[in-house]
GROMACS .gro file of C-alpha atoms in nm:
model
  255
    1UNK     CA    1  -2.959  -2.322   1.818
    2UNK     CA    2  -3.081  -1.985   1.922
    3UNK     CA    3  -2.823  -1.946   2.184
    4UNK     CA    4  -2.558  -1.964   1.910
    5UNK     CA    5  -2.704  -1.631   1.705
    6UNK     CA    6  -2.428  -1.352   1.795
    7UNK     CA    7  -2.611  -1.027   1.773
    8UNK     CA    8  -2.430  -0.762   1.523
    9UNK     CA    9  -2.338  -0.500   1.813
   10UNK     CA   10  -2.188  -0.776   2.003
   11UNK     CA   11  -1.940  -0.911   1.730
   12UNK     CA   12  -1.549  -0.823   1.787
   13UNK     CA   13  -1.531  -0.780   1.384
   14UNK     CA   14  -1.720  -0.748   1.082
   15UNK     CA   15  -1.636  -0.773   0.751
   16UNK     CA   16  -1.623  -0.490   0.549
   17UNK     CA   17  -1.971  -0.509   0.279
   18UNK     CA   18  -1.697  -0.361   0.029
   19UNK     CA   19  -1.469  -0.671   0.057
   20UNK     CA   20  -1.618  -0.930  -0.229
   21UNK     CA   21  -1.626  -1.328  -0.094
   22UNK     CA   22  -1.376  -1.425  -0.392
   23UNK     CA   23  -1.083  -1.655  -0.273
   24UNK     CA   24  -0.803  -1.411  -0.239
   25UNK     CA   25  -0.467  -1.568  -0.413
   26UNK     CA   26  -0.221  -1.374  -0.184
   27UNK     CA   27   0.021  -1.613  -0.016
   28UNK     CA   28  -0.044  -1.675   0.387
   29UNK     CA   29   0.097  -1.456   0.606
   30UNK     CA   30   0.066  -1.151   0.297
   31UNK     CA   31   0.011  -0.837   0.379
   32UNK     CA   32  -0.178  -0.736   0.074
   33UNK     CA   33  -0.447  -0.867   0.234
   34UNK     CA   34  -0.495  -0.718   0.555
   35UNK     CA   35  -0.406  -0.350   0.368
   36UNK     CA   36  -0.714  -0.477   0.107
   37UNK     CA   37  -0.943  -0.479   0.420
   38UNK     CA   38  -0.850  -0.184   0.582
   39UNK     CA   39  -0.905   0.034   0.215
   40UNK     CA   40  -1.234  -0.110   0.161
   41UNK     CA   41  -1.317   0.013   0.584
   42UNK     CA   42  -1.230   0.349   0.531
   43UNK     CA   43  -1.367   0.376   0.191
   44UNK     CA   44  -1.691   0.251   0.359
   45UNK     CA   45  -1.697   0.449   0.638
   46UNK     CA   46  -1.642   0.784   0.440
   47UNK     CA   47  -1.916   0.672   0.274
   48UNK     CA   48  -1.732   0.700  -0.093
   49UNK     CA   49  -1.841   0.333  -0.213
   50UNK     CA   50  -1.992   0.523  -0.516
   51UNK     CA   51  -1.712   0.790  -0.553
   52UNK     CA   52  -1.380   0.563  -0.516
   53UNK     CA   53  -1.179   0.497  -0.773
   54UNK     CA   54  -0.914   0.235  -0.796
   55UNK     CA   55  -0.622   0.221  -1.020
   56UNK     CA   56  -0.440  -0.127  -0.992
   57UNK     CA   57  -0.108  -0.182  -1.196
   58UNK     CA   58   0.111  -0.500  -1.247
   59UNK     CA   59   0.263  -0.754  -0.974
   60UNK     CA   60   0.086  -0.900  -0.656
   61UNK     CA   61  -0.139  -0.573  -0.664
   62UNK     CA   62  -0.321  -0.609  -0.991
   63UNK     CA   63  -0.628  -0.865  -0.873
   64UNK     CA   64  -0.713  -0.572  -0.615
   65UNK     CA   65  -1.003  -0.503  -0.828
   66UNK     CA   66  -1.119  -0.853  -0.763
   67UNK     CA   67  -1.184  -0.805  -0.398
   68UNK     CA   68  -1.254  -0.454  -0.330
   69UNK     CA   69  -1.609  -0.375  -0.488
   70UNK     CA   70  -1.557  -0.047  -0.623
   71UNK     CA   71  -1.473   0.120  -0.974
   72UNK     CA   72  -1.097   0.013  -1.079
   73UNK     CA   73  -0.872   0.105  -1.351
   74UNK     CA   74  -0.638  -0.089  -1.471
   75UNK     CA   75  -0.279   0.046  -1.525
   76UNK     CA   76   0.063  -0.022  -1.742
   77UNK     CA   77   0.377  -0.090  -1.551
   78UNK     CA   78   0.408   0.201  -1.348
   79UNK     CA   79   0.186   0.429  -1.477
   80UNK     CA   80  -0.104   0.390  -1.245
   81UNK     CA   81  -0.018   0.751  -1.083
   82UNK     CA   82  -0.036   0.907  -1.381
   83UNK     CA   83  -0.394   0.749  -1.471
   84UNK     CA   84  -0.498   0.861  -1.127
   85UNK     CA   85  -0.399   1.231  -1.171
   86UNK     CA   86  -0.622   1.170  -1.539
   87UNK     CA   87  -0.903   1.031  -1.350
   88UNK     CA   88  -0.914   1.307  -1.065
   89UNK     CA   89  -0.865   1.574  -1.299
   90UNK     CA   90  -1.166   1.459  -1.525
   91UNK     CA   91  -1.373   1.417  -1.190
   92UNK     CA   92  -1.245   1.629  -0.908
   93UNK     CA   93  -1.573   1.481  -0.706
   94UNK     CA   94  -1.443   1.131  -0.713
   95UNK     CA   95  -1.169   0.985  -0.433
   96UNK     CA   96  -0.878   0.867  -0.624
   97UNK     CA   97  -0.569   0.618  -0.567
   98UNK     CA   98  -0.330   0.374  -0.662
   99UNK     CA   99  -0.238  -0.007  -0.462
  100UNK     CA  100   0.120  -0.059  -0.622
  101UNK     CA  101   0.408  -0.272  -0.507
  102UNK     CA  102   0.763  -0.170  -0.485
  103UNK     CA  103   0.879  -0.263  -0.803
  104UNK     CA  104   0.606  -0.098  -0.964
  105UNK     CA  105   0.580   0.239  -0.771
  106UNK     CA  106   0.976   0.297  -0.719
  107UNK     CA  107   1.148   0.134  -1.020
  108UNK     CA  108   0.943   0.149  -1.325
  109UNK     CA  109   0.707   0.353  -1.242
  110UNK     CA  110   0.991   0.657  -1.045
  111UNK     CA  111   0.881   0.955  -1.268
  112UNK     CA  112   0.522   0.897  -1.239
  113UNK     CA  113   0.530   0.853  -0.878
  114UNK     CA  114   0.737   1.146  -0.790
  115UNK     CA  115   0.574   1.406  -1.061
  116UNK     CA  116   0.215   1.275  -0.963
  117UNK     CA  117   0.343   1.370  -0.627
  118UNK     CA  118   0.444   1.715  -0.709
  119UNK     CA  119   0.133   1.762  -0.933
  120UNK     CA  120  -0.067   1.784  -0.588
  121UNK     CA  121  -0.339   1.630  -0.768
  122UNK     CA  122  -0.520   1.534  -0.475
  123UNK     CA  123  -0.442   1.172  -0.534
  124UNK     CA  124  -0.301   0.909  -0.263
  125UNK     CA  125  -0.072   0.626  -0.366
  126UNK     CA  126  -0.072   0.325  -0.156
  127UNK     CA  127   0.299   0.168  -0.143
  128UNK     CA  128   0.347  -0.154  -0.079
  129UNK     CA  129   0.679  -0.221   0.002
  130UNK     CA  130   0.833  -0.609   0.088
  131UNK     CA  131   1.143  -0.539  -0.062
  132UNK     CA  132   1.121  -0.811  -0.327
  133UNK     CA  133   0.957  -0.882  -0.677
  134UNK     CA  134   0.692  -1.133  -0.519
  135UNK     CA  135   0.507  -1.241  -0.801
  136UNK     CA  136   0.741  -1.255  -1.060
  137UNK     CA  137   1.038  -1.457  -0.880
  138UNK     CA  138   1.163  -1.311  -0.615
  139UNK     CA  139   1.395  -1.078  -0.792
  140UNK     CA  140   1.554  -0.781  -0.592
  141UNK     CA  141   1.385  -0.452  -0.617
  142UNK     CA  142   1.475  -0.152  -0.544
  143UNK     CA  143   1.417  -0.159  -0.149
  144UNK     CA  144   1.567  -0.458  -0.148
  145UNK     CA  145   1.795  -0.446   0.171
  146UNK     CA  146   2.171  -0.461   0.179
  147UNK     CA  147   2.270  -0.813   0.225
  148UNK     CA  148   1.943  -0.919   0.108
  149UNK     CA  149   1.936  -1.241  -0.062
  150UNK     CA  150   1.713  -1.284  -0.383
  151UNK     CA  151   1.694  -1.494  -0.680
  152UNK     CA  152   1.862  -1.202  -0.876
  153UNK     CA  153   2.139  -1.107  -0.610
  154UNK     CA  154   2.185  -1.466  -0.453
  155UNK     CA  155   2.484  -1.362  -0.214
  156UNK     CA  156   2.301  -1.034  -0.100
  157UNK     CA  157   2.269  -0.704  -0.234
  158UNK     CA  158   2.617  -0.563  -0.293
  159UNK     CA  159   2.610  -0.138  -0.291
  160UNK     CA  160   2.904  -0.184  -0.532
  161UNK     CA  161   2.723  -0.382  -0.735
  162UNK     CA  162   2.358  -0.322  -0.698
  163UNK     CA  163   2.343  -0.002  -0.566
  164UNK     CA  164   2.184   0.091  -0.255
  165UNK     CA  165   1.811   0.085  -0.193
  166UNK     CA  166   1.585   0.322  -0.242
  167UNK     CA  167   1.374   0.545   0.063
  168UNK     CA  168   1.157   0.710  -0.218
  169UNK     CA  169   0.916   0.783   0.067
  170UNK     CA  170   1.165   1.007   0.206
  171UNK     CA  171   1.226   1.160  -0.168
  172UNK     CA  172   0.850   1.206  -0.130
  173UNK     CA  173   0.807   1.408   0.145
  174UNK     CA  174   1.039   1.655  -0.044
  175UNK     CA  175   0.809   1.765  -0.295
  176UNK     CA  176   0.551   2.061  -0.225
  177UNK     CA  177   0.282   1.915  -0.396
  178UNK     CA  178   0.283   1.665  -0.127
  179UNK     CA  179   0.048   1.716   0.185
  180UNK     CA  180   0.085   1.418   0.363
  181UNK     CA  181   0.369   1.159   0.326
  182UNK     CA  182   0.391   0.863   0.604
  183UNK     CA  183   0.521   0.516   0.678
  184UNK     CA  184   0.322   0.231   0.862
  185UNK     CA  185   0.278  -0.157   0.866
  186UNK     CA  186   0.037  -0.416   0.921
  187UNK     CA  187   0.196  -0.673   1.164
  188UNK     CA  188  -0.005  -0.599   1.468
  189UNK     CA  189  -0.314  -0.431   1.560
  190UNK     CA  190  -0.189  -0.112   1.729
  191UNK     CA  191   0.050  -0.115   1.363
  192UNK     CA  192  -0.291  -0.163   1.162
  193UNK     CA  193  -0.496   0.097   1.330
  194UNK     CA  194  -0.256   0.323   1.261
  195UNK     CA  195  -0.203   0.212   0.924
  196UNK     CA  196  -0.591   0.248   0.861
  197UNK     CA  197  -0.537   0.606   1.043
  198UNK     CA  198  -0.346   0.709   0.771
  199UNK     CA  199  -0.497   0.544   0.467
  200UNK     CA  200  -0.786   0.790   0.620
  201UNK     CA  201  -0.629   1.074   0.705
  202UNK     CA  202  -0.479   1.080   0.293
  203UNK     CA  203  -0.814   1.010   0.188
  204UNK     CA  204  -0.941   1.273   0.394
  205UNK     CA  205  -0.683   1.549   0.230
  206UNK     CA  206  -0.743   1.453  -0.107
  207UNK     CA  207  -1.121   1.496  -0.095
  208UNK     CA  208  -1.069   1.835   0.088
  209UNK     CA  209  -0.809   1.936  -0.199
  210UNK     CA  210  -0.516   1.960  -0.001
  211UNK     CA  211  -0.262   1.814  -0.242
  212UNK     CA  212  -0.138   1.426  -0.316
  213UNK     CA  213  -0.054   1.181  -0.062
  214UNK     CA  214   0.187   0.865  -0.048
  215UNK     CA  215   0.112   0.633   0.193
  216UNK     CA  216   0.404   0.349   0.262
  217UNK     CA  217   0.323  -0.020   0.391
  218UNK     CA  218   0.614  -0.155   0.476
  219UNK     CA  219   0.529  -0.552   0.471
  220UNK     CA  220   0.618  -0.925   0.440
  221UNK     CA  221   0.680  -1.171   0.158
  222UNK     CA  222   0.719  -1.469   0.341
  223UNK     CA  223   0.737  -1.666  -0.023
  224UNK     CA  224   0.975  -1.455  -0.172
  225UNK     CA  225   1.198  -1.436   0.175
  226UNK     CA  226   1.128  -1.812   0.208
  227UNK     CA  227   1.002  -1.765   0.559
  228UNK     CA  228   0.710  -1.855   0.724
  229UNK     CA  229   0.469  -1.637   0.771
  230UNK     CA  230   0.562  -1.610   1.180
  231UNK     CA  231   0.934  -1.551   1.082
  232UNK     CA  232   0.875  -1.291   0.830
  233UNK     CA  233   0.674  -1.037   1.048
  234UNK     CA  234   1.031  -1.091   1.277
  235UNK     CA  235   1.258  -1.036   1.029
  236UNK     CA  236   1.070  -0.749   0.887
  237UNK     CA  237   1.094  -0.598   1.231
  238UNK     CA  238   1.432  -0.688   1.302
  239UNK     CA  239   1.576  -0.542   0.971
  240UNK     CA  240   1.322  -0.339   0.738
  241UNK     CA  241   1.239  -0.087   1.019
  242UNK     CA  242   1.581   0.028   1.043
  243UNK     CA  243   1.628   0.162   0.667
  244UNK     CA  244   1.198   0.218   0.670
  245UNK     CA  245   1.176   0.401   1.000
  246UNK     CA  246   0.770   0.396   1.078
  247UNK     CA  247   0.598   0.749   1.095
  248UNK     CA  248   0.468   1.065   0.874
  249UNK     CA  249   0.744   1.199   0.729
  250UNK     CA  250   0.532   1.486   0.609
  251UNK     CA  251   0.226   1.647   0.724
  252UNK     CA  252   0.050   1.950   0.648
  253UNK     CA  253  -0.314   1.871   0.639
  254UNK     CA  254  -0.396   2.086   0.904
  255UNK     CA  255  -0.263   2.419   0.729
   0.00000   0.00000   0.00000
């Protein structure tokens, strides 16, 4: 029985202490949750377990507070960046940020996103972006691609009808209160070290005072796209790239 004990500098992976045993509800294959594990590393490894703050809004996102064992707020529609420049303006000291899906960050929630951005509040907004309401139906959203088929645009996205969607990312990285802007994903592991990478470097800023962050995930929905989980991460990689090109966008941290 011994010989079965693995020794803790001998294990490939641990979990992070900040990631709470509850039963996640994210579908298989999600990429909420593997973002949800890579917050709660860096947050440990800054040592900022008693300094983070959370602010979780509506959709997929909200039950963040459930697994991540830190201080959250909870936020309207949309209005979690604007709680989070609140927050970090009442305590400077603390590390600030929002988890927010695409519907919430870039439709309702536009103006907050783009003035908390220019605010250089020292804030960093987590984007998760899969291109489609997931928890509400699997309505189109604003990064929903062209030719995209959802339960609201069943034929595909139509410019002429729908408009075209929406690289608020790029709108970001625009604004001079904005000190570090970039794009990642989660579907491999060199994608998710560099995803954590940047979820640290924007942490990193903030805490130094360096201005506000936005940090895009571009991800799956394998139960909104009616994929599995395997063919997802494919078509993700096969289509979203192209309009989400990976990368910072913006970067001036080391000024």
């Amino acid at each position: 029985m011994a010989n079965n004990i693995i020794s803790e500098e001998n294990l490939v992976y641990k979990k992070p202490t900040l990631l709470n045993d509850n039963r996640m509800h994210y579908c298989p294959g999600c990429s909420h949750g593997v973002v949800h594990k890579l917050v709660a590393e860096v947050i440990e490894e800054m040592g900022m377990t008693d300094k983070a703050i959370g602010i979780s809004p509506v959709g997929c996102a909200v039950f963040a507070y459930n697994y991540i064992d830190i201080d959250w707020q909870e936020a309207a529609h949309g209005r979690a960046p604007a709680l989070a420049c609140a927050l970090k303006r009442l305590m400077p000291d603390r590390l600030v940020f929002t988890y927010q899906g695409d519907g919430d960050l870039a439709c309702i929630g536009t103006a907050e996103t783009l003035h908390a951005l220019n605010r250089a509040d020292n804030t960093t907004l987590i984007f998760i972006n899969n291109a489609i309401y997931g928890m509400t139906g699997g309505q189109m959203a604003p990064t929903t691609l062209i030719g995209q088929k959802t339960s609201t645009c069943p034929y595909g996205r139509d410019p002429q009808l729908h408009g075209y969607p929406l690289n608020l990312t790029e709108m970001a990285a625009l604004l001079p209160g904005a000190c570090y802007v970039t794009r990642q994903s989660v579907e491999s592991v060199p994608s998710i070290r560099k995803a954590k990478q940047a979820i640290r470097k924007a942490f990193e800023a903030n805490m130094q005072g360096k201005g506000a962050c936005l940090v895009e995930i571009v991800s799956t929905c394998s139960s909104g796209w009616k994929m599995s989980p395997e063919a997802a991460n494919e078509w993700m990689k096969e289509n979203m790239f192209s309009q989400y090109p990976k990368g910072d966008l913006k970067d001036t941290t080391s000024l």
